[in-house]
GROMACS .gro file of C-alpha atoms in nm:
model
  510
    1UNK     CA    1   0.314   2.820   3.571
    2UNK     CA    2   0.445   2.921   3.907
    3UNK     CA    3   0.796   3.058   3.967
    4UNK     CA    4   1.069   2.796   3.990
    5UNK     CA    5   0.863   2.523   3.822
    6UNK     CA    6   1.020   2.331   3.530
    7UNK     CA    7   0.864   2.164   3.233
    8UNK     CA    8   0.885   1.783   3.248
    9UNK     CA    9   0.974   1.582   2.969
   10UNK     CA   10   0.671   1.368   2.863
   11UNK     CA   11   0.682   1.008   2.948
   12UNK     CA   12   0.767   0.801   2.643
   13UNK     CA   13   0.480   0.596   2.501
   14UNK     CA   14   0.505   0.229   2.580
   15UNK     CA   15   0.431   0.018   2.270
   16UNK     CA   16   0.332  -0.353   2.328
   17UNK     CA   17   0.417  -0.653   2.104
   18UNK     CA   18   0.051  -0.687   2.015
   19UNK     CA   19   0.023  -0.336   1.887
   20UNK     CA   20   0.363  -0.354   1.712
   21UNK     CA   21   0.263  -0.665   1.534
   22UNK     CA   22  -0.037  -0.494   1.361
   23UNK     CA   23   0.213  -0.278   1.167
   24UNK     CA   24   0.377  -0.521   0.939
   25UNK     CA   25   0.281  -0.395   0.595
   26UNK     CA   26   0.522  -0.214   0.371
   27UNK     CA   27   0.310   0.103   0.367
   28UNK     CA   28   0.243   0.070   0.756
   29UNK     CA   29   0.564  -0.066   0.907
   30UNK     CA   30   0.694  -0.047   1.264
   31UNK     CA   31   1.009  -0.210   1.407
   32UNK     CA   32   1.228  -0.191   1.715
   33UNK     CA   33   1.596  -0.083   1.729
   34UNK     CA   34   1.758  -0.084   2.066
   35UNK     CA   35   1.433  -0.063   2.251
   36UNK     CA   36   1.287   0.235   2.051
   37UNK     CA   37   0.999   0.165   1.824
   38UNK     CA   38   1.023   0.344   1.494
   39UNK     CA   39   0.776   0.397   1.194
   40UNK     CA   40   0.972   0.293   0.887
   41UNK     CA   41   0.670   0.329   0.653
   42UNK     CA   42   0.801   0.627   0.460
   43UNK     CA   43   1.160   0.490   0.447
   44UNK     CA   44   1.137   0.139   0.382
   45UNK     CA   45   1.114   0.165   0.011
   46UNK     CA   46   1.401   0.409  -0.001
   47UNK     CA   47   1.642   0.194   0.216
   48UNK     CA   48   1.973   0.182   0.042
   49UNK     CA   49   2.002  -0.189   0.115
   50UNK     CA   50   1.658  -0.260  -0.037
   51UNK     CA   51   1.312  -0.277   0.124
   52UNK     CA   52   1.329  -0.659   0.174
   53UNK     CA   53   1.552  -0.648   0.489
   54UNK     CA   54   1.324  -0.395   0.645
   55UNK     CA   55   1.015  -0.604   0.552
   56UNK     CA   56   1.175  -0.916   0.710
   57UNK     CA   57   1.181  -0.736   1.052
   58UNK     CA   58   0.840  -0.570   1.024
   59UNK     CA   59   0.670  -0.568   1.366
   60UNK     CA   60   0.989  -0.733   1.521
   61UNK     CA   61   1.310  -0.638   1.698
   62UNK     CA   62   1.557  -0.551   1.424
   63UNK     CA   63   1.833  -0.443   1.675
   64UNK     CA   64   2.078  -0.737   1.597
   65UNK     CA   65   2.055  -0.704   1.229
   66UNK     CA   66   2.074  -0.325   1.245
   67UNK     CA   67   2.372  -0.319   1.485
   68UNK     CA   68   2.573  -0.569   1.270
   69UNK     CA   69   2.623  -0.302   0.999
   70UNK     CA   70   2.513   0.050   1.115
   71UNK     CA   71   2.633   0.297   1.398
   72UNK     CA   72   2.377   0.330   1.683
   73UNK     CA   73   2.285   0.688   1.601
   74UNK     CA   74   2.237   0.648   1.221
   75UNK     CA   75   1.873   0.589   1.252
   76UNK     CA   76   1.827   0.913   1.444
   77UNK     CA   77   1.987   1.109   1.164
   78UNK     CA   78   1.800   0.935   0.874
   79UNK     CA   79   1.448   0.934   1.021
   80UNK     CA   80   1.275   1.244   1.154
   81UNK     CA   81   1.180   1.277   1.521
   82UNK     CA   82   0.812   1.214   1.420
   83UNK     CA   83   0.897   0.857   1.324
   84UNK     CA   84   0.977   0.773   1.679
   85UNK     CA   85   0.659   0.596   1.795
   86UNK     CA   86   0.770   0.513   2.150
   87UNK     CA   87   0.952   0.260   2.362
   88UNK     CA   88   0.900  -0.106   2.363
   89UNK     CA   89   0.710  -0.243   2.657
   90UNK     CA   90   0.949  -0.545   2.731
   91UNK     CA   91   0.706  -0.696   2.968
   92UNK     CA   92   0.491  -0.786   2.665
   93UNK     CA   93   0.759  -0.962   2.459
   94UNK     CA   94   0.726  -1.332   2.419
   95UNK     CA   95   0.986  -1.584   2.349
   96UNK     CA   96   0.847  -1.657   2.019
   97UNK     CA   97   0.835  -1.291   1.920
   98UNK     CA   98   1.190  -1.224   2.026
   99UNK     CA   99   1.314  -1.496   1.785
  100UNK     CA  100   1.484  -1.375   1.455
  101UNK     CA  101   1.250  -1.390   1.155
  102UNK     CA  102   1.296  -1.724   0.988
  103UNK     CA  103   1.328  -1.564   0.646
  104UNK     CA  104   1.602  -1.314   0.749
  105UNK     CA  105   1.889  -1.327   0.519
  106UNK     CA  106   2.202  -1.439   0.697
  107UNK     CA  107   2.553  -1.373   0.604
  108UNK     CA  108   2.830  -1.618   0.665
  109UNK     CA  109   2.850  -1.700   1.036
  110UNK     CA  110   3.119  -1.517   1.225
  111UNK     CA  111   3.366  -1.747   1.381
  112UNK     CA  112   3.356  -1.767   1.750
  113UNK     CA  113   3.614  -1.597   1.980
  114UNK     CA  114   3.728  -1.947   2.077
  115UNK     CA  115   3.865  -2.012   1.723
  116UNK     CA  116   4.111  -1.708   1.766
  117UNK     CA  117   4.433  -1.774   1.949
  118UNK     CA  118   4.441  -1.593   2.289
  119UNK     CA  119   4.581  -1.235   2.264
  120UNK     CA  120   4.876  -1.334   2.478
  121UNK     CA  121   4.998  -1.593   2.211
  122UNK     CA  122   5.053  -1.329   1.953
  123UNK     CA  123   5.400  -1.206   1.945
  124UNK     CA  124   5.432  -1.032   1.599
  125UNK     CA  125   5.240  -0.847   1.345
  126UNK     CA  126   5.207  -1.149   1.131
  127UNK     CA  127   5.035  -1.336   1.400
  128UNK     CA  128   4.746  -1.079   1.406
  129UNK     CA  129   4.693  -1.131   1.044
  130UNK     CA  130   4.687  -1.497   1.074
  131UNK     CA  131   4.429  -1.472   1.349
  132UNK     CA  132   4.219  -1.232   1.146
  133UNK     CA  133   4.211  -1.459   0.839
  134UNK     CA  134   4.088  -1.740   1.070
  135UNK     CA  135   3.809  -1.541   1.245
  136UNK     CA  136   3.692  -1.265   1.011
  137UNK     CA  137   3.378  -1.326   0.789
  138UNK     CA  138   3.463  -1.414   0.435
  139UNK     CA  139   3.362  -1.060   0.329
  140UNK     CA  140   3.547  -0.889   0.590
  141UNK     CA  141   3.863  -1.087   0.500
  142UNK     CA  142   3.818  -1.022   0.146
  143UNK     CA  143   3.765  -0.644   0.191
  144UNK     CA  144   4.069  -0.592   0.419
  145UNK     CA  145   4.309  -0.838   0.233
  146UNK     CA  146   4.232  -0.749  -0.125
  147UNK     CA  147   4.442  -0.526  -0.341
  148UNK     CA  148   4.427  -0.416  -0.712
  149UNK     CA  149   4.439  -0.676  -0.987
  150UNK     CA  150   4.745  -0.903  -0.948
  151UNK     CA  151   4.841  -0.761  -0.610
  152UNK     CA  152   5.185  -0.690  -0.708
  153UNK     CA  153   5.219  -0.355  -0.553
  154UNK     CA  154   5.082  -0.480  -0.229
  155UNK     CA  155   5.346  -0.762  -0.221
  156UNK     CA  156   5.633  -0.519  -0.326
  157UNK     CA  157   5.534  -0.261  -0.046
  158UNK     CA  158   5.637  -0.531   0.196
  159UNK     CA  159   5.909  -0.719   0.018
  160UNK     CA  160   6.117  -0.413  -0.082
  161UNK     CA  161   6.176  -0.349   0.289
  162UNK     CA  162   6.351  -0.671   0.301
  163UNK     CA  163   6.590  -0.566   0.026
  164UNK     CA  164   6.724  -0.269   0.224
  165UNK     CA  165   7.008  -0.363   0.463
  166UNK     CA  166   7.077  -0.213   0.808
  167UNK     CA  167   7.425  -0.100   0.891
  168UNK     CA  168   7.473  -0.144   1.271
  169UNK     CA  169   7.698   0.072   1.469
  170UNK     CA  170   7.858  -0.053   1.800
  171UNK     CA  171   7.994   0.061   2.119
  172UNK     CA  172   7.752   0.348   2.176
  173UNK     CA  173   7.562   0.418   2.494
  174UNK     CA  174   7.210   0.297   2.413
  175UNK     CA  175   7.083   0.237   2.753
  176UNK     CA  176   6.799   0.471   2.727
  177UNK     CA  177   6.599   0.525   2.412
  178UNK     CA  178   6.325   0.793   2.326
  179UNK     CA  179   6.094   0.716   2.032
  180UNK     CA  180   5.868   1.009   2.084
  181UNK     CA  181   5.837   1.270   1.814
  182UNK     CA  182   5.593   1.539   1.682
  183UNK     CA  183   5.335   1.526   1.393
  184UNK     CA  184   5.219   1.875   1.267
  185UNK     CA  185   5.326   2.028   1.609
  186UNK     CA  186   5.162   1.763   1.817
  187UNK     CA  187   5.367   1.556   2.046
  188UNK     CA  188   5.317   1.175   2.014
  189UNK     CA  189   5.473   0.880   2.196
  190UNK     CA  190   5.589   0.688   1.881
  191UNK     CA  191   5.634   0.756   1.508
  192UNK     CA  192   5.321   0.547   1.413
  193UNK     CA  193   4.958   0.652   1.343
  194UNK     CA  194   4.650   0.473   1.246
  195UNK     CA  195   4.595   0.516   0.877
  196UNK     CA  196   4.236   0.601   0.761
  197UNK     CA  197   4.046   0.281   0.698
  198UNK     CA  198   3.695   0.209   0.594
  199UNK     CA  199   3.392   0.012   0.727
  200UNK     CA  200   3.565  -0.073   1.072
  201UNK     CA  201   3.241  -0.212   1.203
  202UNK     CA  202   3.260  -0.520   0.995
  203UNK     CA  203   3.559  -0.616   1.195
  204UNK     CA  204   3.452  -0.505   1.541
  205UNK     CA  205   3.117  -0.389   1.674
  206UNK     CA  206   3.271  -0.052   1.788
  207UNK     CA  207   3.479  -0.020   1.462
  208UNK     CA  208   3.663   0.320   1.444
  209UNK     CA  209   3.537   0.422   1.787
  210UNK     CA  210   3.748   0.136   1.932
  211UNK     CA  211   4.049   0.223   1.712
  212UNK     CA  212   4.017   0.576   1.856
  213UNK     CA  213   4.024   0.432   2.209
  214UNK     CA  214   4.330   0.234   2.146
  215UNK     CA  215   4.516   0.512   1.996
  216UNK     CA  216   4.439   0.740   2.286
  217UNK     CA  217   4.583   0.478   2.523
  218UNK     CA  218   4.900   0.454   2.318
  219UNK     CA  219   4.945   0.820   2.274
  220UNK     CA  220   4.947   0.802   1.880
  221UNK     CA  221   4.720   0.981   1.618
  222UNK     CA  222   4.423   0.827   1.447
  223UNK     CA  223   4.319   0.939   1.094
  224UNK     CA  224   3.938   0.884   1.038
  225UNK     CA  225   3.825   0.819   0.703
  226UNK     CA  226   3.524   0.972   0.510
  227UNK     CA  227   3.418   0.604   0.460
  228UNK     CA  228   3.422   0.541   0.842
  229UNK     CA  229   3.139   0.321   0.959
  230UNK     CA  230   3.056   0.572   1.232
  231UNK     CA  231   2.999   0.948   1.203
  232UNK     CA  232   3.293   1.172   1.299
  233UNK     CA  233   3.103   1.294   1.612
  234UNK     CA  234   3.062   0.938   1.734
  235UNK     CA  235   3.418   0.866   1.698
  236UNK     CA  236   3.521   1.192   1.874
  237UNK     CA  237   3.284   1.088   2.158
  238UNK     CA  238   3.456   0.768   2.204
  239UNK     CA  239   3.792   0.943   2.191
  240UNK     CA  240   3.694   1.215   2.446
  241UNK     CA  241   3.541   0.947   2.684
  242UNK     CA  242   3.878   0.757   2.660
  243UNK     CA  243   4.065   1.071   2.748
  244UNK     CA  244   3.866   1.118   3.057
  245UNK     CA  245   3.927   0.762   3.163
  246UNK     CA  246   4.292   0.811   3.117
  247UNK     CA  247   4.299   1.142   3.279
  248UNK     CA  248   4.527   1.260   3.006
  249UNK     CA  249   4.684   1.604   3.040
  250UNK     CA  250   4.697   1.657   2.666
  251UNK     CA  251   4.484   1.497   2.390
  252UNK     CA  252   4.628   1.298   2.107
  253UNK     CA  253   4.535   1.443   1.786
  254UNK     CA  254   4.269   1.316   1.553
  255UNK     CA  255   4.299   1.371   1.200
  256UNK     CA  256   4.041   1.344   0.915
  257UNK     CA  257   4.086   1.190   0.575
  258UNK     CA  258   3.862   1.336   0.299
  259UNK     CA  259   3.728   1.190  -0.022
  260UNK     CA  260   3.585   1.500  -0.209
  261UNK     CA  261   3.229   1.448  -0.308
  262UNK     CA  262   3.106   1.531  -0.669
  263UNK     CA  263   2.851   1.761  -0.489
  264UNK     CA  264   3.114   2.005  -0.319
  265UNK     CA  265   2.843   2.137  -0.094
  266UNK     CA  266   2.827   1.798   0.082
  267UNK     CA  267   3.215   1.801   0.142
  268UNK     CA  268   3.189   2.165   0.258
  269UNK     CA  269   2.921   2.068   0.522
  270UNK     CA  270   3.124   1.761   0.616
  271UNK     CA  271   3.457   1.969   0.657
  272UNK     CA  272   3.282   2.246   0.868
  273UNK     CA  273   3.147   1.973   1.096
  274UNK     CA  274   3.481   1.792   1.142
  275UNK     CA  275   3.656   2.113   1.216
  276UNK     CA  276   3.400   2.209   1.484
  277UNK     CA  277   3.443   1.867   1.637
  278UNK     CA  278   3.812   1.932   1.693
  279UNK     CA  279   4.015   1.733   1.422
  280UNK     CA  280   4.369   1.873   1.377
  281UNK     CA  281   4.439   1.825   1.010
  282UNK     CA  282   4.271   1.726   0.681
  283UNK     CA  283   4.427   1.452   0.481
  284UNK     CA  284   4.312   1.496   0.124
  285UNK     CA  285   4.322   1.171  -0.076
  286UNK     CA  286   4.455   1.237  -0.419
  287UNK     CA  287   4.555   0.894  -0.533
  288UNK     CA  288   4.206   0.752  -0.587
  289UNK     CA  289   4.008   0.959  -0.840
  290UNK     CA  290   3.842   0.616  -0.917
  291UNK     CA  291   3.848   0.300  -0.718
  292UNK     CA  292   4.097   0.027  -0.823
  293UNK     CA  293   3.981  -0.313  -0.925
  294UNK     CA  294   4.004  -0.543  -0.618
  295UNK     CA  295   3.919  -0.890  -0.741
  296UNK     CA  296   3.908  -1.079  -0.414
  297UNK     CA  297   3.657  -0.818  -0.278
  298UNK     CA  298   3.452  -0.835  -0.615
  299UNK     CA  299   3.422  -1.221  -0.566
  300UNK     CA  300   3.228  -1.212  -0.233
  301UNK     CA  301   2.883  -1.053  -0.229
  302UNK     CA  302   2.830  -0.745  -0.010
  303UNK     CA  303   2.567  -0.704   0.258
  304UNK     CA  304   2.357  -0.444   0.096
  305UNK     CA  305   2.243  -0.288   0.433
  306UNK     CA  306   2.600  -0.151   0.480
  307UNK     CA  307   2.611   0.226   0.473
  308UNK     CA  308   2.882   0.466   0.550
  309UNK     CA  309   2.719   0.766   0.750
  310UNK     CA  310   2.952   1.042   0.644
  311UNK     CA  311   2.967   0.982   0.265
  312UNK     CA  312   2.603   0.845   0.240
  313UNK     CA  313   2.734   0.553   0.030
  314UNK     CA  314   2.570   0.227   0.046
  315UNK     CA  315   2.688  -0.116  -0.044
  316UNK     CA  316   2.529  -0.310  -0.320
  317UNK     CA  317   2.607  -0.579  -0.584
  318UNK     CA  318   2.620  -0.566  -0.956
  319UNK     CA  319   2.728  -0.761  -1.261
  320UNK     CA  320   3.092  -0.678  -1.193
  321UNK     CA  321   3.080  -0.814  -0.836
  322UNK     CA  322   3.055  -0.696  -0.492
  323UNK     CA  323   3.358  -0.499  -0.405
  324UNK     CA  324   3.275  -0.255  -0.118
  325UNK     CA  325   3.535   0.004  -0.230
  326UNK     CA  326   3.414   0.037  -0.581
  327UNK     CA  327   3.050   0.012  -0.498
  328UNK     CA  328   3.060   0.262  -0.216
  329UNK     CA  329   3.319   0.506  -0.396
  330UNK     CA  330   3.095   0.619  -0.679
  331UNK     CA  331   3.048   0.957  -0.511
  332UNK     CA  332   3.409   1.047  -0.531
  333UNK     CA  333   3.501   1.357  -0.756
  334UNK     CA  334   3.744   1.247  -1.025
  335UNK     CA  335   3.773   1.607  -1.168
  336UNK     CA  336   3.996   1.740  -0.886
  337UNK     CA  337   4.305   1.933  -0.983
  338UNK     CA  338   4.602   2.107  -0.803
  339UNK     CA  339   4.370   2.429  -0.818
  340UNK     CA  340   4.135   2.273  -0.571
  341UNK     CA  341   4.371   2.297  -0.292
  342UNK     CA  342   4.281   2.670  -0.261
  343UNK     CA  343   3.915   2.563  -0.216
  344UNK     CA  344   4.005   2.325   0.059
  345UNK     CA  345   4.211   2.580   0.236
  346UNK     CA  346   3.937   2.829   0.217
  347UNK     CA  347   3.677   2.573   0.348
  348UNK     CA  348   3.890   2.489   0.658
  349UNK     CA  349   4.102   2.798   0.730
  350UNK     CA  350   4.371   2.731   0.984
  351UNK     CA  351   4.377   2.356   0.947
  352UNK     CA  352   4.684   2.189   0.822
  353UNK     CA  353   4.639   2.019   0.480
  354UNK     CA  354   4.812   1.693   0.396
  355UNK     CA  355   4.809   1.547   0.060
  356UNK     CA  356   4.757   1.177   0.080
  357UNK     CA  357   4.862   0.959  -0.227
  358UNK     CA  358   5.195   1.121  -0.337
  359UNK     CA  359   5.386   0.865  -0.552
  360UNK     CA  360   5.644   1.047  -0.751
  361UNK     CA  361   5.903   1.331  -0.677
  362UNK     CA  362   5.746   1.554  -0.944
  363UNK     CA  363   5.414   1.553  -0.752
  364UNK     CA  364   5.600   1.598  -0.416
  365UNK     CA  365   5.771   1.914  -0.564
  366UNK     CA  366   5.420   2.040  -0.683
  367UNK     CA  367   5.290   1.984  -0.335
  368UNK     CA  368   5.568   2.182  -0.188
  369UNK     CA  369   5.506   2.466  -0.436
  370UNK     CA  370   5.131   2.451  -0.348
  371UNK     CA  371   5.217   2.514   0.016
  372UNK     CA  372   5.054   2.213   0.180
  373UNK     CA  373   5.179   2.126   0.532
  374UNK     CA  374   5.281   1.768   0.463
  375UNK     CA  375   5.272   1.487   0.215
  376UNK     CA  376   5.178   1.131   0.270
  377UNK     CA  377   5.348   0.876   0.047
  378UNK     CA  378   5.101   0.587  -0.007
  379UNK     CA  379   4.958   0.380  -0.288
  380UNK     CA  380   4.636   0.292  -0.090
  381UNK     CA  381   4.808  -0.043   0.040
  382UNK     CA  382   4.831  -0.144  -0.328
  383UNK     CA  383   4.454  -0.117  -0.360
  384UNK     CA  384   4.440   0.155  -0.631
  385UNK     CA  385   4.691   0.109  -0.924
  386UNK     CA  386   4.872  -0.228  -0.950
  387UNK     CA  387   5.246  -0.194  -1.040
  388UNK     CA  388   5.276   0.149  -0.880
  389UNK     CA  389   5.607   0.181  -0.699
  390UNK     CA  390   5.671   0.041  -0.352
  391UNK     CA  391   5.628   0.331  -0.118
  392UNK     CA  392   5.981   0.303   0.037
  393UNK     CA  393   6.107   0.345  -0.315
  394UNK     CA  394   5.928   0.674  -0.337
  395UNK     CA  395   6.103   0.797  -0.030
  396UNK     CA  396   6.432   0.711  -0.193
  397UNK     CA  397   6.330   0.893  -0.515
  398UNK     CA  398   6.267   1.213  -0.304
  399UNK     CA  399   6.607   1.181  -0.152
  400UNK     CA  400   6.752   1.163  -0.495
  401UNK     CA  401   6.556   1.419  -0.670
  402UNK     CA  402   6.425   1.679  -0.432
  403UNK     CA  403   6.586   1.625  -0.081
  404UNK     CA  404   6.485   1.993   0.015
  405UNK     CA  405   6.130   1.862   0.065
  406UNK     CA  406   6.222   1.703   0.395
  407UNK     CA  407   6.332   2.040   0.531
  408UNK     CA  408   6.024   2.227   0.400
  409UNK     CA  409   5.746   1.980   0.511
  410UNK     CA  410   5.673   1.671   0.691
  411UNK     CA  411   5.661   1.355   0.497
  412UNK     CA  412   5.462   1.030   0.599
  413UNK     CA  413   5.461   0.690   0.444
  414UNK     CA  414   5.266   0.360   0.475
  415UNK     CA  415   5.243   0.030   0.291
  416UNK     CA  416   5.388  -0.307   0.387
  417UNK     CA  417   5.506  -0.211   0.732
  418UNK     CA  418   5.491  -0.511   0.958
  419UNK     CA  419   5.824  -0.495   1.163
  420UNK     CA  420   6.003  -0.230   1.376
  421UNK     CA  421   6.283  -0.258   1.134
  422UNK     CA  422   6.054  -0.139   0.852
  423UNK     CA  423   5.951   0.163   1.067
  424UNK     CA  424   6.327   0.237   1.129
  425UNK     CA  425   6.421   0.221   0.752
  426UNK     CA  426   6.137   0.474   0.662
  427UNK     CA  427   6.253   0.702   0.937
  428UNK     CA  428   6.625   0.685   0.814
  429UNK     CA  429   6.494   0.780   0.458
  430UNK     CA  430   6.318   1.095   0.589
  431UNK     CA  431   5.966   0.987   0.707
  432UNK     CA  432   5.839   1.173   1.019
  433UNK     CA  433   5.594   0.899   1.099
  434UNK     CA  434   5.458   0.585   0.932
  435UNK     CA  435   5.092   0.490   0.883
  436UNK     CA  436   4.951   0.141   0.928
  437UNK     CA  437   4.618   0.044   0.798
  438UNK     CA  438   4.555  -0.329   0.762
  439UNK     CA  439   4.751  -0.409   1.063
  440UNK     CA  440   4.523  -0.188   1.290
  441UNK     CA  441   4.216  -0.366   1.145
  442UNK     CA  442   4.379  -0.714   1.219
  443UNK     CA  443   4.442  -0.594   1.590
  444UNK     CA  444   4.092  -0.453   1.601
  445UNK     CA  445   3.983  -0.813   1.602
  446UNK     CA  446   4.085  -0.810   1.978
  447UNK     CA  447   3.959  -0.461   2.059
  448UNK     CA  448   4.152  -0.178   2.217
  449UNK     CA  449   4.371  -0.433   2.401
  450UNK     CA  450   4.469  -0.591   2.076
  451UNK     CA  451   4.545  -0.249   1.931
  452UNK     CA  452   4.774  -0.173   2.223
  453UNK     CA  453   4.963  -0.508   2.202
  454UNK     CA  454   4.998  -0.479   1.835
  455UNK     CA  455   5.158  -0.122   1.843
  456UNK     CA  456   5.374  -0.219   2.160
  457UNK     CA  457   5.516  -0.508   1.965
  458UNK     CA  458   5.618  -0.280   1.669
  459UNK     CA  459   5.761  -0.006   1.906
  460UNK     CA  460   5.958  -0.259   2.107
  461UNK     CA  461   6.100  -0.392   1.775
  462UNK     CA  462   6.187  -0.025   1.668
  463UNK     CA  463   6.349   0.043   2.004
  464UNK     CA  464   6.563  -0.270   1.964
  465UNK     CA  465   6.661  -0.173   1.616
  466UNK     CA  466   6.769   0.166   1.724
  467UNK     CA  467   6.984   0.035   1.991
  468UNK     CA  468   7.148  -0.223   1.773
  469UNK     CA  469   7.217   0.058   1.526
  470UNK     CA  470   7.374   0.285   1.791
  471UNK     CA  471   7.118   0.555   1.832
  472UNK     CA  472   6.876   0.670   2.107
  473UNK     CA  473   6.636   0.915   1.965
  474UNK     CA  474   6.467   0.988   1.626
  475UNK     CA  475   6.675   1.302   1.565
  476UNK     CA  476   6.972   1.064   1.526
  477UNK     CA  477   6.822   0.863   1.221
  478UNK     CA  478   6.994   0.915   0.880
  479UNK     CA  479   7.026   0.728   0.551
  480UNK     CA  480   7.382   0.629   0.632
  481UNK     CA  481   7.249   0.358   0.868
  482UNK     CA  482   7.110   0.177   0.548
  483UNK     CA  483   7.248   0.028   0.248
  484UNK     CA  484   7.008   0.056  -0.045
  485UNK     CA  485   7.229  -0.080  -0.326
  486UNK     CA  486   6.979  -0.363  -0.391
  487UNK     CA  487   6.711  -0.116  -0.493
  488UNK     CA  488   6.894   0.199  -0.614
  489UNK     CA  489   6.854   0.083  -0.981
  490UNK     CA  490   6.483   0.110  -0.941
  491UNK     CA  491   6.491   0.477  -0.840
  492UNK     CA  492   6.412   0.714  -1.146
  493UNK     CA  493   6.548   1.045  -1.215
  494UNK     CA  494   6.349   1.360  -1.259
  495UNK     CA  495   6.083   1.404  -1.532
  496UNK     CA  496   6.102   1.224  -1.855
  497UNK     CA  497   6.204   0.862  -1.942
  498UNK     CA  498   6.577   0.849  -1.962
  499UNK     CA  499   6.582   0.733  -2.324
  500UNK     CA  500   6.238   0.683  -2.472
  501UNK     CA  501   6.120   1.012  -2.629
  502UNK     CA  502   5.832   0.885  -2.848
  503UNK     CA  503   5.496   1.077  -2.809
  504UNK     CA  504   5.168   0.983  -2.988
  505UNK     CA  505   5.060   1.212  -3.266
  506UNK     CA  506   4.797   1.458  -3.163
  507UNK     CA  507   4.461   1.352  -3.283
  508UNK     CA  508   4.250   1.561  -3.515
  509UNK     CA  509   3.960   1.733  -3.373
  510UNK     CA  510   3.778   1.692  -3.715
   0.00000   0.00000   0.00000
């Protein structure tokens, strides 16, 4: 080769429809995804969603079926480069060939955009929920709206806020209000973040990538779940692209929520990767060693081609039903203990650690002793253990039993937050910021514009509440702006039951 010459990439092989159609047997199976012809012969029988859905698209374009449930890059990580046959020669595609296979299994039809009210008609958080119920597929709605067993904790998360009364203060200069704050040292524009949510792609084609774009526009953090429908690098790519569009001087932090895998080596590899991609903290989920029974989700069958790229978990159906959370959460390690925090700290040295799922003052105190950077009061939106306490009550429990925690670490809370007054009440009781999960998924129905409008509605309400209560910045919130008498009797003391001292007898080991 002469000096200065550069090797050229070989031209991709063009594959015509006639050749493609000759490879339609399970042992010799080609199909097209986004214009690329792939050889699925070795993988079809191992497909987590079963070989049937692969066979239905043998020799055809499977792009539509694939993109409904998978991230674009998943096929590149699952199949070796040698399985890439070439590029579809589109000039050979006929109208008949391009039709979906008649035997392809179809899920319930997604309702059309016209069936949703225009975004401009939505003026509160509840409006987004109503629009989502009208337009999500039955499975998507069952997944997002379901909660554990009788859904009492889910309902109480929201209703308890209504039992806490505001105490407005008057004749204060409230002409200018600042709702910015910091989370783990990062400046954010409002005390709100997108809580970790799963399987965002069933609500919007871009799923968590679109959530990331919306959060960047708003200047608030996103916490990406292990059960995300995209890989963390794909989400970070979207976030970084949005930062360039916005010409942002400083990036808004992205956090990562971790479910620990039974095979710790898998979690260690995942953690190293997310640290390299620039996440700013690890939110370790501690309230879900097993998955709660979510009956509405169990009643609707899952699409068995769904797969979470980071956990590797796949959807399926069994004799108990089709709940995505239960069926895709079997990899979670139920043997984790407080001692494992040291393992996590060693795996991601330098990254802040947040314990997600604290529900008692006793565990909050243990978290403080363990030296974590923050705690996150949550009951999984009522999706884990029904009749667990409403999260705002746990904030009050901390104020009663261990108020020093608020000076030692940051405290976050989620669950049932649908109004700016709810955010205000949580902040007055010591929360640094609030997480919202379902609400962001309802807003995702309208893409990043919907996410912006949803959050702006809440922050407008928060600003108004602050002005009505006579304060202008978040360093002025305090419990004296609330009357909690209607719920104070629900706040337990430290440790044991106040009068029931019974204990079961120790069972003989013989």
